[in-house]
Amino acid sequence: MVNVFILQRVHEFGDDRENVKIIGIYSTKTLAEAAKARMLSQPGFIDAPEGFHLSCYPLDKDH
């Protein structure tokens, strides 16, 4: 079975609003973690490093 790793970030504004960004979809957990490390030095992420979520999904299956 082939899996993909989806890296996203949820930024909560404190007034019940949130912004969800899909950072990317990767073939390995290692590549997804490397992407997270790159994002942590970028504007918009450097000041609020929390909220990253990494999920693993098998391809060709209903979720």
JSON list of C-alpha atoms in Angstrom, two decimals, residues 2-7 24-36 38 54-57:
[
{"chain": "A", "resi": 2, "resn": "VAL", "atom": "CA", "xyz": [1.27, 3.46, -0.88]},
{"chain": "A", "resi": 3, "resn": "ASN", "atom": "CA", "xyz": [0.95, 6.25, 1.68]},
{"chain": "A", "resi": 4, "resn": "VAL", "atom": "CA", "xyz": [1.23, 10.00, 1.35]},
{"chain": "A", "resi": 5, "resn": "PHE", "atom": "CA", "xyz": [2.05, 12.49, 4.08]},
{"chain": "A", "resi": 6, "resn": "ILE", "atom": "CA", "xyz": [0.08, 15.73, 4.22]},
{"chain": "A", "resi": 7, "resn": "LEU", "atom": "CA", "xyz": [1.63, 18.64, 6.05]},
{"chain": "A", "resi": 24, "resn": "GLY", "atom": "CA", "xyz": [2.42, 20.06, 0.77]},
{"chain": "A", "resi": 25, "resn": "ILE", "atom": "CA", "xyz": [1.88, 16.40, 0.09]},
{"chain": "A", "resi": 26, "resn": "TYR", "atom": "CA", "xyz": [4.96, 14.20, 0.34]},
{"chain": "A", "resi": 27, "resn": "SER", "atom": "CA", "xyz": [5.96, 10.64, -0.43]},
{"chain": "A", "resi": 28, "resn": "THR", "atom": "CA", "xyz": [7.80, 10.14, 2.88]},
{"chain": "A", "resi": 29, "resn": "LYS", "atom": "CA", "xyz": [7.55, 11.37, 6.45]},
{"chain": "A", "resi": 30, "resn": "THR", "atom": "CA", "xyz": [11.17, 12.52, 6.22]},
{"chain": "A", "resi": 31, "resn": "LEU", "atom": "CA", "xyz": [10.40, 14.83, 3.29]},
{"chain": "A", "resi": 32, "resn": "ALA", "atom": "CA", "xyz": [7.37, 16.24, 5.11]},
{"chain": "A", "resi": 33, "resn": "GLU", "atom": "CA", "xyz": [9.42, 16.92, 8.23]},
{"chain": "A", "resi": 34, "resn": "ALA", "atom": "CA", "xyz": [12.09, 18.63, 6.11]},
{"chain": "A", "resi": 35, "resn": "ALA", "atom": "CA", "xyz": [9.40, 20.87, 4.62]},
{"chain": "A", "resi": 36, "resn": "LYS", "atom": "CA", "xyz": [8.24, 21.81, 8.10]},
{"chain": "A", "resi": 38, "resn": "ARG", "atom": "CA", "xyz": [12.05, 24.96, 5.96]},
{"chain": "A", "resi": 54, "resn": "LEU", "atom": "CA", "xyz": [1.35, 15.86, 9.73]},
{"chain": "A", "resi": 55, "resn": "SER", "atom": "CA", "xyz": [-1.06, 13.13, 8.65]},
{"chain": "A", "resi": 56, "resn": "CYS", "atom": "CA", "xyz": [-0.48, 9.87, 6.80]},
{"chain": "A", "resi": 57, "resn": "TYR", "atom": "CA", "xyz": [-3.06, 8.65, 4.30]}
]
